[in-house]
Short mmCIF file of C-alpha atoms in Angstrom, two decimals:
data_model
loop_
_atom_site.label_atom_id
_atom_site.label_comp_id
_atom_site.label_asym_id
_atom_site.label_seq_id
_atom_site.Cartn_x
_atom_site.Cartn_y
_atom_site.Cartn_z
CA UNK A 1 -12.75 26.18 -44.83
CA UNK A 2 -10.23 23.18 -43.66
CA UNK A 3 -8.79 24.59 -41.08
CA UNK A 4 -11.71 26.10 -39.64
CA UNK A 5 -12.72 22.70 -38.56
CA UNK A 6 -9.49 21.36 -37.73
CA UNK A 7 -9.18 23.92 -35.29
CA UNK A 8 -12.76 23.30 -33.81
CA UNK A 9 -12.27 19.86 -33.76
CA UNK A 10 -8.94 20.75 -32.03
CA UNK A 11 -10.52 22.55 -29.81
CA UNK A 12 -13.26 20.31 -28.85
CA UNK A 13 -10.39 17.45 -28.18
CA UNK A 14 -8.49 19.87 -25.66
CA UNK A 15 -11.64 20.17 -23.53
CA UNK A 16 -12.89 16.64 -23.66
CA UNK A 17 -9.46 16.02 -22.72
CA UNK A 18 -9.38 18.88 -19.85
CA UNK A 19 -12.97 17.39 -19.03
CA UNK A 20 -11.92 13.55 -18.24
CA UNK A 21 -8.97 14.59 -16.78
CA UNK A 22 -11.25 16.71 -14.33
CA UNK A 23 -14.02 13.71 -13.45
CA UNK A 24 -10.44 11.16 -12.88
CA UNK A 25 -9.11 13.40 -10.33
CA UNK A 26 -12.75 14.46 -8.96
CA UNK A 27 -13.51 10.64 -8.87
CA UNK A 28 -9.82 9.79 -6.92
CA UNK A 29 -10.90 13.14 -4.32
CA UNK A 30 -14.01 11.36 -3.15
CA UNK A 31 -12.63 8.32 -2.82
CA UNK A 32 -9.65 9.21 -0.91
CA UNK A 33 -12.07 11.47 1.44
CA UNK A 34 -14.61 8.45 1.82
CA UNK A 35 -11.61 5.45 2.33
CA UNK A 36 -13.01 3.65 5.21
CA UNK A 37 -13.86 0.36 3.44
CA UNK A 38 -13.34 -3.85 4.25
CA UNK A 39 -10.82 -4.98 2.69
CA UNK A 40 -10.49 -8.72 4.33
CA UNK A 41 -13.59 -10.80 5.54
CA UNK A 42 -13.06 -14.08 7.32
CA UNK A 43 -16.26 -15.99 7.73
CA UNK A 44 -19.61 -13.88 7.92
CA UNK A 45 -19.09 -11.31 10.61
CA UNK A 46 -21.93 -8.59 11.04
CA UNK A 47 -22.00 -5.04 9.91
CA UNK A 48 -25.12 -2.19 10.98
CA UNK A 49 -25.14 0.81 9.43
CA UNK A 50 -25.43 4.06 11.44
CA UNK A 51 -29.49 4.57 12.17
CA UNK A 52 -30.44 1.25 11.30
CA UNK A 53 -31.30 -1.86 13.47
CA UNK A 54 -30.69 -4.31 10.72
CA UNK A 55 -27.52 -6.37 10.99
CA UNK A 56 -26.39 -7.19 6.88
CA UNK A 57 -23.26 -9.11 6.12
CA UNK A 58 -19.97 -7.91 5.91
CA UNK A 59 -18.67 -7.99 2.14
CA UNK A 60 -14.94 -7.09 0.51
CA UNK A 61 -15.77 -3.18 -0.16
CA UNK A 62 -18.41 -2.20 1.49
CA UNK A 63 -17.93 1.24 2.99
CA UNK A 64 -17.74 1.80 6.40
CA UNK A 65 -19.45 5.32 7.81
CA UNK A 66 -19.51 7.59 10.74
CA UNK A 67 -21.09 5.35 13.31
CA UNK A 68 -21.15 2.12 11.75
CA UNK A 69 -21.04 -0.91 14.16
CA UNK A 70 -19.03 -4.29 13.18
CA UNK A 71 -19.65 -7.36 15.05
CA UNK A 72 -17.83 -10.88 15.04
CA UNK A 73 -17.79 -14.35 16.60
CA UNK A 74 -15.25 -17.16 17.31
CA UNK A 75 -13.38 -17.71 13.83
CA UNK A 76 -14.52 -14.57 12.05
CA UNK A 77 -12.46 -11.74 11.62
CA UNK A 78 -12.90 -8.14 9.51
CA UNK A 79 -10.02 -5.89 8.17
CA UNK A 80 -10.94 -2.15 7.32
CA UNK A 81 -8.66 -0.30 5.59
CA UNK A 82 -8.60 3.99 6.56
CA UNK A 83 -6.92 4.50 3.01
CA UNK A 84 -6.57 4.34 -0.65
CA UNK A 85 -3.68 2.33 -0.55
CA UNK A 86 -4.49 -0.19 2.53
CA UNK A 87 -1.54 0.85 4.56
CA UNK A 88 -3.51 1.83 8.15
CA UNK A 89 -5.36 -0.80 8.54
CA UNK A 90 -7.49 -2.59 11.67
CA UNK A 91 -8.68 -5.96 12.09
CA UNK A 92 -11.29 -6.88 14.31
CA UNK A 93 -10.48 -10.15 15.70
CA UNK A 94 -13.22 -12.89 16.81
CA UNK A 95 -15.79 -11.91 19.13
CA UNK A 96 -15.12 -8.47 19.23
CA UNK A 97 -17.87 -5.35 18.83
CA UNK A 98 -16.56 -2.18 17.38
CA UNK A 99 -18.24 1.25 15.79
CA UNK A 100 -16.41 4.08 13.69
CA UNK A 101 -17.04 7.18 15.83
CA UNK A 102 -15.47 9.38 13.17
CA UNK A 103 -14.68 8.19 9.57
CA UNK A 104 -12.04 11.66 9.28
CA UNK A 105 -9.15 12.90 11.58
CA UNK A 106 -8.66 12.16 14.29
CA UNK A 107 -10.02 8.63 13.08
CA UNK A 108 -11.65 7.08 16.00
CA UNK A 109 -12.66 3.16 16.45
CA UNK A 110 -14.69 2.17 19.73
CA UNK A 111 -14.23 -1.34 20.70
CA UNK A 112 -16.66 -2.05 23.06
CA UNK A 113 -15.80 -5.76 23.23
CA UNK A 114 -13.11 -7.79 22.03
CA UNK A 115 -9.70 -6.81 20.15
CA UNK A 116 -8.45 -5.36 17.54
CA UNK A 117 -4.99 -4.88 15.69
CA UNK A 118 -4.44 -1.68 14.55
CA UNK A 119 -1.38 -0.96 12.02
CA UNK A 120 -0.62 2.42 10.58
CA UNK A 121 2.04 2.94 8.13
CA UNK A 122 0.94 6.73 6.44
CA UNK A 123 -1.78 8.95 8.15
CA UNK A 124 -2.38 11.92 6.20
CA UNK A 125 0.00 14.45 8.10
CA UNK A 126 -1.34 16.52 11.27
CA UNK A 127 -4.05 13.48 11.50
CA UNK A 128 -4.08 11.08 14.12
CA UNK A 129 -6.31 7.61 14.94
CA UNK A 130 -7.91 6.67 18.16
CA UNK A 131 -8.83 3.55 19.83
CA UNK A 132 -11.58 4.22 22.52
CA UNK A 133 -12.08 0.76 25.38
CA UNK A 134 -14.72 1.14 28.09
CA UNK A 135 -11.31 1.27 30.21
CA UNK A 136 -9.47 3.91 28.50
CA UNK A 137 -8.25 5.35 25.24
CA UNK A 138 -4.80 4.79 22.75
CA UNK A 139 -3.89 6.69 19.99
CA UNK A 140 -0.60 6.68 17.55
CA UNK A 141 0.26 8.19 14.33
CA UNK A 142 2.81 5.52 13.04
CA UNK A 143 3.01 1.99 14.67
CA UNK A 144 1.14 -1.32 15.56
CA UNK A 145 -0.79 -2.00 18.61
CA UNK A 146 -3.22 -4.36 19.69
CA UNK A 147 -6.04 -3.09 22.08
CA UNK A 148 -8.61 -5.61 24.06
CA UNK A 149 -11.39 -4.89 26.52
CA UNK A 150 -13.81 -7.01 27.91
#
């Protein structure tokens, strides 16, 4: 009768175990797929979601979406990371006015005033990021740039 249980409770171990292991690598999937976020906020720069007309303040790790707008002023400055492990990277410098066009590749950033630094170290491969000026457009997959319109 012993070892009845022991191998039921064996059993039910091997698929708790198979089950976490499942929701861990589910949980790290969704977050690499949604890995726009802020990662550095200097002062209290701006941040309107994408169909709404209020402006909320930008916080470390809020997500940023498809169509998101980011605003600063003198002094203030916002760094969003485009993955897990913060290694392409912009910051949006002081009086500058950016949106996310598209949160997946080819990652796109419209600056419609200001500057921004843009550093990328390890876009996922065959991807590509975009910076898009009234003036003109840049794109890399590897380097550091620093794009300004006015």
């Amino acid at each position: 009768m012993r070892k009845g249980y022991s191998g039921i409770i064996r059993t039910l171990f091997i698929c708790a175990v198979a089950v976490s292991a499942f929701l861990l690598f589910s949980a790290q999937a969704a977050e690499s797929i949604d890995a726009c976020k802020i990662v550095h906020v200097k002062g209290e720069p701006k941040m309107m979601k994408a169909g709404s007309s209020d402006w909320n303040v930008c916080k470390y790790g809020m997500t940023i979406g498809n169509g998101d707008r980011v605003k600063t002023v003198k002094d203030e400055a916002v760094e969003i990371s485009f993955s897990d492990k913060r290694d392409n990277v912009i910051k949006v410098e002081g009086d500058s006015d950016v949106y996310v066009a598209k949160s997946d590749s080819p990652y796109s950033i419209n600056l419609v005033n200001g500057s921004i630094m843009t550093l990328l170290n390890n876009l996922p491969k065959d991807s590509k990021f975009e910076v898009r000026t009234p003036a003109g457009l840049s794109g890399a997959r590897g380097t550091g740039w620093r794009s300004a319109t006015d």
